[in-house]
mmCIF file of C-alpha atoms in Angstrom:
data_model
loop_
_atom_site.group_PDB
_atom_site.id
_atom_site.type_symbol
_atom_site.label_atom_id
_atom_site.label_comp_id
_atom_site.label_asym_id
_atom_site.label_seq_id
_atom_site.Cartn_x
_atom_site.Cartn_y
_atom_site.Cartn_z
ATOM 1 C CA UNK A 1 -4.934 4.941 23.024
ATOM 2 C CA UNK A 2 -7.327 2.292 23.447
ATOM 3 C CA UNK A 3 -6.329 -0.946 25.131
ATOM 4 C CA UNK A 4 -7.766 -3.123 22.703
ATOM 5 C CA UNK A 5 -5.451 -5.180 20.954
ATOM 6 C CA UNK A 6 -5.361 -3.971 16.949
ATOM 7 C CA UNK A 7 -7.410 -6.302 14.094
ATOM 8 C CA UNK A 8 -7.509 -6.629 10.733
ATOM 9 C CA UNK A 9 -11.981 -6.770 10.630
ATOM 10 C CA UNK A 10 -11.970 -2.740 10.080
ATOM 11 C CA UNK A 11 -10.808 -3.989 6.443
ATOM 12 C CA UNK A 12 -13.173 -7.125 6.382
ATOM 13 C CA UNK A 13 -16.029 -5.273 7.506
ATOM 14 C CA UNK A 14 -15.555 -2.387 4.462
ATOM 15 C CA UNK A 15 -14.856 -4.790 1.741
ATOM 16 C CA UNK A 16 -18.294 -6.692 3.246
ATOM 17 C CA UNK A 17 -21.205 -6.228 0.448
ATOM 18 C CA UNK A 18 -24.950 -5.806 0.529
ATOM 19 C CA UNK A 19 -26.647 -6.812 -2.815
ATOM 20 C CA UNK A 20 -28.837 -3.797 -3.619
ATOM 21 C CA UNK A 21 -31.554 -3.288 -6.600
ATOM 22 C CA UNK A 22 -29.457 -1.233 -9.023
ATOM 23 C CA UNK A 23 -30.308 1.982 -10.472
ATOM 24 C CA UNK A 24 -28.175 3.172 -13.530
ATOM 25 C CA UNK A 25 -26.158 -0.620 -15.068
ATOM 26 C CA UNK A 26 -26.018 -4.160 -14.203
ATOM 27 C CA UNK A 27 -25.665 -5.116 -10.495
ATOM 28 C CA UNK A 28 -25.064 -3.134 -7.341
ATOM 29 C CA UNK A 29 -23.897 -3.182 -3.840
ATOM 30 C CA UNK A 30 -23.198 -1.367 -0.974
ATOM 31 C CA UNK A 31 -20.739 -1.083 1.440
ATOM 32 C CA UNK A 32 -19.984 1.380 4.128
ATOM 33 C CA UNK A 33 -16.595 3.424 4.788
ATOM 34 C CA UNK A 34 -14.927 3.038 7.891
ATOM 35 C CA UNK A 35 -13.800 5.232 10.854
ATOM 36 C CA UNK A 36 -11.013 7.969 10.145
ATOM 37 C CA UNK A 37 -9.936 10.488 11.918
ATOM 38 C CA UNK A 38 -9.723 12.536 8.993
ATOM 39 C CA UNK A 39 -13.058 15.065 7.542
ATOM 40 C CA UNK A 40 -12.793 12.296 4.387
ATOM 41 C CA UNK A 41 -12.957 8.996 4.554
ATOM 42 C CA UNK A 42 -9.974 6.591 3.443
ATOM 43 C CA UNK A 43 -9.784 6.372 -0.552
ATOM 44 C CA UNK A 44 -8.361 2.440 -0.151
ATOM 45 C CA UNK A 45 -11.941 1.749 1.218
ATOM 46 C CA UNK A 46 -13.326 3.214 -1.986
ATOM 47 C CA UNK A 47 -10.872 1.345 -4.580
ATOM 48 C CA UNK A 48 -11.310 -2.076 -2.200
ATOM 49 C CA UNK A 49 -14.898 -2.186 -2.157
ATOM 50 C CA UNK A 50 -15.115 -1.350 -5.920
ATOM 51 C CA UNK A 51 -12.688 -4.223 -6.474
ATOM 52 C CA UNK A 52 -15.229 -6.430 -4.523
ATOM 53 C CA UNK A 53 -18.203 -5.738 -6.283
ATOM 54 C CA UNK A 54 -16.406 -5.780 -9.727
ATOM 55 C CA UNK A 55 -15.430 -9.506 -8.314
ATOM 56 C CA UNK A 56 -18.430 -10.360 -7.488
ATOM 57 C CA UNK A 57 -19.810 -9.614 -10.503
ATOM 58 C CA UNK A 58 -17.736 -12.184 -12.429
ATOM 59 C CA UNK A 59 -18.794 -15.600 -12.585
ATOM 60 C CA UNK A 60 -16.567 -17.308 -15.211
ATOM 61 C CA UNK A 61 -12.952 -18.267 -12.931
ATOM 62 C CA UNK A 62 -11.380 -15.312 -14.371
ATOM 63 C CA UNK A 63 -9.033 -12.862 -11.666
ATOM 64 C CA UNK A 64 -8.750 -9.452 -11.303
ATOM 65 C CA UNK A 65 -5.539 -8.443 -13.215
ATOM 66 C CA UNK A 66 -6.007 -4.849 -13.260
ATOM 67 C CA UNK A 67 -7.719 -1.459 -11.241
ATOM 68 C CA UNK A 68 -7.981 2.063 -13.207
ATOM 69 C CA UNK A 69 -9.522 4.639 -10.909
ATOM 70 C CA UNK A 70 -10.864 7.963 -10.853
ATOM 71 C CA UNK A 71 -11.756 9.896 -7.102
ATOM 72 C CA UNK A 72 -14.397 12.338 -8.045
ATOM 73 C CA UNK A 73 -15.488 13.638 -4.296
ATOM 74 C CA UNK A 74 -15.007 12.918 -1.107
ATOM 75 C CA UNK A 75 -16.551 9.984 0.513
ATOM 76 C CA UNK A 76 -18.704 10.878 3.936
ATOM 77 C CA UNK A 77 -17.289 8.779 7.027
ATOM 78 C CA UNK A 78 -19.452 5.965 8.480
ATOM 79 C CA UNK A 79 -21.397 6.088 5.340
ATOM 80 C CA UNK A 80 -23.073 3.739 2.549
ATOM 81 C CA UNK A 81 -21.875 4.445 -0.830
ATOM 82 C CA UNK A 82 -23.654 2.668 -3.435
ATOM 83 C CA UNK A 83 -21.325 0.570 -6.592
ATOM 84 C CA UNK A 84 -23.197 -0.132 -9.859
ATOM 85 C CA UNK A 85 -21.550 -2.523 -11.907
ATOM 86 C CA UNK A 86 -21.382 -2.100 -15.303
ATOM 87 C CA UNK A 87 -20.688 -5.747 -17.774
ATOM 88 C CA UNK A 88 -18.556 -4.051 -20.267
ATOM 89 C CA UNK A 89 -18.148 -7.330 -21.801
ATOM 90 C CA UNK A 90 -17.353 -11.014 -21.411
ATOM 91 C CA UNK A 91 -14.833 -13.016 -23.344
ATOM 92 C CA UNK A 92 -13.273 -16.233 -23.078
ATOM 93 C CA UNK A 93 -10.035 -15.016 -21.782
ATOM 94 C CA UNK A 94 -10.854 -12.068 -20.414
ATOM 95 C CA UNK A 95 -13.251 -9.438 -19.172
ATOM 96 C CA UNK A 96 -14.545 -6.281 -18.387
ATOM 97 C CA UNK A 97 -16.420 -3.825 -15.349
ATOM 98 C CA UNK A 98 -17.121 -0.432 -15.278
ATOM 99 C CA UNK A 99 -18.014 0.413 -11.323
ATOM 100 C CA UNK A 100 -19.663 3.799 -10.144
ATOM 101 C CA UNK A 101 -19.535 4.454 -6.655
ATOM 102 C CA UNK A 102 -22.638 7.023 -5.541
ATOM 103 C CA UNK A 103 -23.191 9.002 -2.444
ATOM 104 C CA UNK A 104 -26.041 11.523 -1.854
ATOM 105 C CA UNK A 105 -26.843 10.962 -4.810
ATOM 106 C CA UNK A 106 -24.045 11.941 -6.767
ATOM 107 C CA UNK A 107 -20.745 10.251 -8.211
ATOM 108 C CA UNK A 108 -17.859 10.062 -6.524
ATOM 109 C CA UNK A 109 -15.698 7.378 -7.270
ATOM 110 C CA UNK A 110 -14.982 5.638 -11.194
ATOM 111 C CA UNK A 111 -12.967 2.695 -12.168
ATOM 112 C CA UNK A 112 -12.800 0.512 -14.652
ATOM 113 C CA UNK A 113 -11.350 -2.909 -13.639
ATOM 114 C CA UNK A 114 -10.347 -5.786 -15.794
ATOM 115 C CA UNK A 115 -10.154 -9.638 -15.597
ATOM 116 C CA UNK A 116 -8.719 -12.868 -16.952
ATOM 117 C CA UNK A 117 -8.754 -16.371 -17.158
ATOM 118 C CA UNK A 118 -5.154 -16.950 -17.387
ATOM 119 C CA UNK A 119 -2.821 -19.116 -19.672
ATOM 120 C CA UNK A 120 0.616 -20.792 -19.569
ATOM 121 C CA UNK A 121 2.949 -17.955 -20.368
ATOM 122 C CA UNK A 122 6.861 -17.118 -19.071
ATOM 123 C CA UNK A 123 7.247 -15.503 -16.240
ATOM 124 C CA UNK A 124 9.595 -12.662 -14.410
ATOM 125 C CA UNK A 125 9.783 -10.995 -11.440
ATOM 126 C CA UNK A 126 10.809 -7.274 -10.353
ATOM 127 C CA UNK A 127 14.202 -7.290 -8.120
ATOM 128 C CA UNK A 128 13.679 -7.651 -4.353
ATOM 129 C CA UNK A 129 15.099 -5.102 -2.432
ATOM 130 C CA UNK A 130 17.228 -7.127 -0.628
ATOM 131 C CA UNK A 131 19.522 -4.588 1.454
ATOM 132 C CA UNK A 132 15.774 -3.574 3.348
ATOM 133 C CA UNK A 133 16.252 -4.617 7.136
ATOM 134 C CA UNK A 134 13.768 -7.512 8.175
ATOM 135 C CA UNK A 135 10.104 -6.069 9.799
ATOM 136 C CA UNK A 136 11.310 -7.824 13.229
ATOM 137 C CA UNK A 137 14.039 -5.188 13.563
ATOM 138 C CA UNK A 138 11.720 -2.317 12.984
ATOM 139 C CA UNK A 139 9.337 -0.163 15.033
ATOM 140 C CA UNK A 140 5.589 -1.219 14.490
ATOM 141 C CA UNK A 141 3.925 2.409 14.180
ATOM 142 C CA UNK A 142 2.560 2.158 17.639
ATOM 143 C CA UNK A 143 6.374 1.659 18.932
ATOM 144 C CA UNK A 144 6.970 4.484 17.275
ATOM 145 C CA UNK A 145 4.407 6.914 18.038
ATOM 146 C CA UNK A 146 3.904 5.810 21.918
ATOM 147 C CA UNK A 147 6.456 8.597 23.295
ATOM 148 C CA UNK A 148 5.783 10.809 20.336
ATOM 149 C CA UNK A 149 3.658 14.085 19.930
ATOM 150 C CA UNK A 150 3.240 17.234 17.947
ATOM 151 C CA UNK A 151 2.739 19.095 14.742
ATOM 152 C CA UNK A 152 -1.692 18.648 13.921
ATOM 153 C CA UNK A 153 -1.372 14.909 15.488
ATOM 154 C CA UNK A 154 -4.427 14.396 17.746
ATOM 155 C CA UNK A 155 -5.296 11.550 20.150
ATOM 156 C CA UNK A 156 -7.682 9.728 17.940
ATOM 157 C CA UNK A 157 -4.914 10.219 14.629
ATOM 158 C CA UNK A 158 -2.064 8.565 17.006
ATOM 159 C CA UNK A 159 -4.283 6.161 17.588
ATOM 160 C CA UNK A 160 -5.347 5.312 14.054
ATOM 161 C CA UNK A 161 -1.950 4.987 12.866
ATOM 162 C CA UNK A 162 -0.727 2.791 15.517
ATOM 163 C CA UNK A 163 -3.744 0.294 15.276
ATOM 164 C CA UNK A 164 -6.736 1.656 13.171
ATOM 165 C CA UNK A 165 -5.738 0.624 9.785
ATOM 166 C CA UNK A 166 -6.013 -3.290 9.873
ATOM 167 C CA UNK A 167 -2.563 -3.239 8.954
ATOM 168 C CA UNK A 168 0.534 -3.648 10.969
ATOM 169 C CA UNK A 169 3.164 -1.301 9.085
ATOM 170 C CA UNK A 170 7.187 -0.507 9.875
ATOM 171 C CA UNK A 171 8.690 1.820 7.472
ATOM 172 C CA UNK A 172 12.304 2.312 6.080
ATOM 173 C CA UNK A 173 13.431 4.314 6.381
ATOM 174 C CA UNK A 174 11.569 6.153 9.444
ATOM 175 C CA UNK A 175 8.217 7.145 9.438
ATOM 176 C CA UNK A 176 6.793 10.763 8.436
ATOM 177 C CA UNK A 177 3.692 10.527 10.733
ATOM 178 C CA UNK A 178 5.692 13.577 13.017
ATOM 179 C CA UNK A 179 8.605 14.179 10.949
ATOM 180 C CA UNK A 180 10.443 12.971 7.860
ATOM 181 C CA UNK A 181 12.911 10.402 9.527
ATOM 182 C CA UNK A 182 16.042 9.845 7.680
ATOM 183 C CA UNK A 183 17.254 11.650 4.192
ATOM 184 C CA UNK A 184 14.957 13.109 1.825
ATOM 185 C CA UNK A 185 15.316 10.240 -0.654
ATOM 186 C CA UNK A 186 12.588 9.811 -3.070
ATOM 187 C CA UNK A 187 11.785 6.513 -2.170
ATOM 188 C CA UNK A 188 11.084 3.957 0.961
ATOM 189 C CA UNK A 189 9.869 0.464 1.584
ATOM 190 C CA UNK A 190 7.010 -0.451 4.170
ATOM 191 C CA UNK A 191 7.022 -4.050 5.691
ATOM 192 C CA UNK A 192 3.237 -4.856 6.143
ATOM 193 C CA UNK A 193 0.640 -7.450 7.226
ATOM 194 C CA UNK A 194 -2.810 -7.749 8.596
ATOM 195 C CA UNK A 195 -2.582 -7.558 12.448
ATOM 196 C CA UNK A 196 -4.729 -11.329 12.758
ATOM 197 C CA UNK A 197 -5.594 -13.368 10.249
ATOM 198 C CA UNK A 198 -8.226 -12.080 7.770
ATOM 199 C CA UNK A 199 -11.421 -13.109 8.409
ATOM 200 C CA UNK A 200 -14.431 -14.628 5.528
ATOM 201 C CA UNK A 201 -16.028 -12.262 3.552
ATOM 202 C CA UNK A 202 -19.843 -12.883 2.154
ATOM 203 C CA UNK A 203 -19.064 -13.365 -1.866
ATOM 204 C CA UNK A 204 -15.700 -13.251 -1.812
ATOM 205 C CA UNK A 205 -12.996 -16.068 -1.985
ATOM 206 C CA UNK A 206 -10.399 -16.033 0.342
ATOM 207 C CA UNK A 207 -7.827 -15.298 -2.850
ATOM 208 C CA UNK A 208 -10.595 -12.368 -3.931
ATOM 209 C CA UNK A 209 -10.345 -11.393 -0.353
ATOM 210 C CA UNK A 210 -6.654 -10.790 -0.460
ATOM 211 C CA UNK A 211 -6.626 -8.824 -4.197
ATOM 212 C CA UNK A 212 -9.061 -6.689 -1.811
ATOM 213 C CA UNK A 213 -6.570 -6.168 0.834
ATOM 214 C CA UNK A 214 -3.536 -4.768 -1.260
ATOM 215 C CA UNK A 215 -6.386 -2.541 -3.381
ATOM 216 C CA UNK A 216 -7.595 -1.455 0.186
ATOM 217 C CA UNK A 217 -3.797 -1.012 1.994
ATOM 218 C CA UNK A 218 -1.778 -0.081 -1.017
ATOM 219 C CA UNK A 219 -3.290 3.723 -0.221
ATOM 220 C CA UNK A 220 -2.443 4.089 2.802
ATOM 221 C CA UNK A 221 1.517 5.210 1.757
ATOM 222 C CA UNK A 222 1.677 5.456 -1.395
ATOM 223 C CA UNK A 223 2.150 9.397 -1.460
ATOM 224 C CA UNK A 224 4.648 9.204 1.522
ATOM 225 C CA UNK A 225 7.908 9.047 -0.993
ATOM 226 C CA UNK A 226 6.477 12.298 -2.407
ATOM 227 C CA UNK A 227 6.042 13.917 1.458
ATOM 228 C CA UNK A 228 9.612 12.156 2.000
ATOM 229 C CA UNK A 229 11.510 14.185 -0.391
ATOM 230 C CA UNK A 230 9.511 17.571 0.063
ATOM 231 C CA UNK A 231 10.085 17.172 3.801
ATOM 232 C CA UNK A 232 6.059 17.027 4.254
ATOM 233 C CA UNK A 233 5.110 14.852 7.925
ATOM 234 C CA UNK A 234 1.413 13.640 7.884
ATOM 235 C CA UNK A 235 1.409 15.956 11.147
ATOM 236 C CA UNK A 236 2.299 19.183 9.387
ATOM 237 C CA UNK A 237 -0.411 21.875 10.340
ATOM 238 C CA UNK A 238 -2.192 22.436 7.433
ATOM 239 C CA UNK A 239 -1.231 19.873 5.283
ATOM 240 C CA UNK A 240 -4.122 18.790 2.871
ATOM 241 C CA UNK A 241 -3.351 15.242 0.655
ATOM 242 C CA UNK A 242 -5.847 13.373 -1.326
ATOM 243 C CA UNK A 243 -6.052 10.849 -3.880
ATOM 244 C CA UNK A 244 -7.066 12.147 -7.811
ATOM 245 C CA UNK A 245 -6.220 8.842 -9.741
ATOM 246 C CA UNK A 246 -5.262 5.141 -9.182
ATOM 247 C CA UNK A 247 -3.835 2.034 -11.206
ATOM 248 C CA UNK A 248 -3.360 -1.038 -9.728
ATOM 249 C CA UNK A 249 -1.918 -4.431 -11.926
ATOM 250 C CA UNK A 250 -2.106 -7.787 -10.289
ATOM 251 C CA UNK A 251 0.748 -10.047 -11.251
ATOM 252 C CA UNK A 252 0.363 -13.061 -9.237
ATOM 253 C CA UNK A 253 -1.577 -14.190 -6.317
ATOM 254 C CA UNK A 254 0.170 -14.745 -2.721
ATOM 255 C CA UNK A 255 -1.759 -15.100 0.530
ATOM 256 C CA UNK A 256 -1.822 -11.948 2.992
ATOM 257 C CA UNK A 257 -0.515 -13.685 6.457
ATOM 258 C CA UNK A 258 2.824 -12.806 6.010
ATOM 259 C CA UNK A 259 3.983 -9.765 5.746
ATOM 260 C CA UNK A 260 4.830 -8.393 2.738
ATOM 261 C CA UNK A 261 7.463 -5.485 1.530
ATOM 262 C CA UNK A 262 5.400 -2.597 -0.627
ATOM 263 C CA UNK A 263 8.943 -1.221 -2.105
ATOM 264 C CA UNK A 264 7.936 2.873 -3.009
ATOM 265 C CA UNK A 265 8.893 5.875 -5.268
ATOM 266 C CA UNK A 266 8.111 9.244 -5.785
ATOM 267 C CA UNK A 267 8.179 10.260 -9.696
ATOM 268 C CA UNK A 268 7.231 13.353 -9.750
ATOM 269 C CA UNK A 269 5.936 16.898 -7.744
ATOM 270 C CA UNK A 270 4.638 19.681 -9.556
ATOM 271 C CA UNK A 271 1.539 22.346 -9.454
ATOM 272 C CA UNK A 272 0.163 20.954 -6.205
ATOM 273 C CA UNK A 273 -0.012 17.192 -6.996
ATOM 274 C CA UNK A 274 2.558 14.422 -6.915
ATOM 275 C CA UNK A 275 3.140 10.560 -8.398
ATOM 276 C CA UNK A 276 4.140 7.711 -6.443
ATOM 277 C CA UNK A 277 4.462 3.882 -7.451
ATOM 278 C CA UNK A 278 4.858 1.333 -5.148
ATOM 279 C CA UNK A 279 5.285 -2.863 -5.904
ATOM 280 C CA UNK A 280 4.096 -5.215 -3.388
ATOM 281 C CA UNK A 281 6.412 -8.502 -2.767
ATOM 282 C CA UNK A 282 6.475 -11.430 -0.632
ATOM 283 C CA UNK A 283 9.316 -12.182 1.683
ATOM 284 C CA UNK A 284 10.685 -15.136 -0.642
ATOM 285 C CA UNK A 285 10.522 -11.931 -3.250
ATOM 286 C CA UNK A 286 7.424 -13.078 -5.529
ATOM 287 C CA UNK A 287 6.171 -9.465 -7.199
ATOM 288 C CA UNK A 288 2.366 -9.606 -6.848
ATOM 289 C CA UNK A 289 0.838 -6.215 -8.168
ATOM 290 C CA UNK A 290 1.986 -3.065 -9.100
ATOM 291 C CA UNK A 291 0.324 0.538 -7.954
ATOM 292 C CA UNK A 292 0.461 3.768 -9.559
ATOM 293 C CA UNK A 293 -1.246 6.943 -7.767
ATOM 294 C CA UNK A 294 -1.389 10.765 -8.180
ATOM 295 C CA UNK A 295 -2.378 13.001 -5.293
ATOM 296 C CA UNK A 296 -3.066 16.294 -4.483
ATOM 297 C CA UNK A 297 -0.792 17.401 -1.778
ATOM 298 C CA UNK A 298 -0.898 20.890 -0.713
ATOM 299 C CA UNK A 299 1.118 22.357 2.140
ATOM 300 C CA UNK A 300 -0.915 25.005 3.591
#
């Protein structure tokens, strides 16, 4: 592994925009995917750079409150896809954005992302898990993984989960990079935060920049409850995940430099795809957004 200390700018630099002259709606951008050492690129990169232009395209105060995506085909690595924003419509409390993502000239990513002003309302919270053990007690993933081989794991994937992601992340229970650690419960929790502090992003406020961030890391695990309980490692040989469809609700808004506890559940596995949903809360247990996903996992 590389002797470079980890950072968070793989995420800055794929949520980073270039205003382009659009083709089919309203506005357009594009962005380019980030190293992987997968044959795909990451689907978070997809859902945060949507999120981005959809946020860019807003102009009245209002915040993104909610994400619902479609993956239509893989994303090439390394490579400009192009997001045309649709206005849908424009209220005085909230709004609208339909977002295309094209590449080689053809679809391959849909969501439709909505957006308010906000008003004085009561409030409530989700329960903190509050029997999880603190992320200073637990392995980072390159702790883990530094004495640790097998199964399909290459150099360049050990790497990438110990300090490719922009994202320092220590699981509980254990990881399933090289097996599933601990019992085949259908749920975990993942301490996370960026490994230095996020950097400015052209367009973007730095509280637009962080609704980014949890679109762009919620991905990352959010099928791992559903590998947990079918006793699925990442490293399997010839295990084939990827993401079909994506919901994301934003409750609240909390800064990203401390880490955060993304508290995870498998729903259901059936006919080669499963459903996870995962909540995102701070350490002095404010809930801040909500994910649903379903994937396609397939052993063999």
């Amino acid at each position: 592994m590389s002797g470079t200390p980890p950072t968070s700018a793989v995420f800055t630099a794929a949520v980073t925009l270039k205003p382009a002259q659009p083709e089919h709606f309203d506005l357009a951008f594009t962005a380019t995917t980030q190293p992987c050492p997968w044959p795909k690129a990451y689907g978070g990169d997809l859902v945060a750079q949507a999120a981005a232009a959809a946020m860019r395209s807003v102009t009245e105060g209002k915040s993104l409150h909610s994400m619902h995506s479609y993956f239509l085909r893989p994303a090439d690595i390394g490579a400009e896809v192009r997001y045309e924003v649709e206005v849908v419509r424009d209220g005085r409390g909230y709004s609208t954005r339909q977002v295309r993502g094209y590449q080689n000239g053809k679809p391959l990513y849909v969501c439709l992302a909505g957006f308010a002003a906000g008003e004085a309302g009561a409030a409530f919270d989700a329960a903190f898990a509050d029997d999880v053990p603190g992320p200073e007690t637990l392995p980072s993933s390159a702790e883990y993984l530094a004495e640790r081989d097998g199964g399909s794991m290459t150099k360049e994937s050990k790497a990438y989960w110990s300090g490719g992601r922009s994202f320092d992340m220590r699981h509980v229970p254990g990881p399933v990079y090289l097996t599933v650690e601990g019992e085949r419960l259908p749920h975990q929790a993942v301490w996370l935060r960026p490994f230095d502090p996020l950097r400015p992003v052209d367009g973007l406020t730095d509280a637009q920049r962080d609704l980014a961030a949890l679109a762009y890391v919620c991905d990352y695990t959010i099928l791992e409850p559903v590998l947990r309980v079918l006793d699925l490692p990442w490293a399997r040989p010839g295990l084939v995940t990827a993401s079909l469809d994506h919901a994301m609700w934003f409750h609240r808004p909390g800064p990203l430099g401390d880490w955060l506890l993304y508290v995870q559940e498998a729903v259901a596995a059936d006919a080669g795809r499963g459903l996870g949903t995962g909540r995102f809360f701070t350490r002095d247990h404010r809930h801040l957004a909500t994910v649903v996903q379903e994937g396609l996992i397939r052993p063999t």
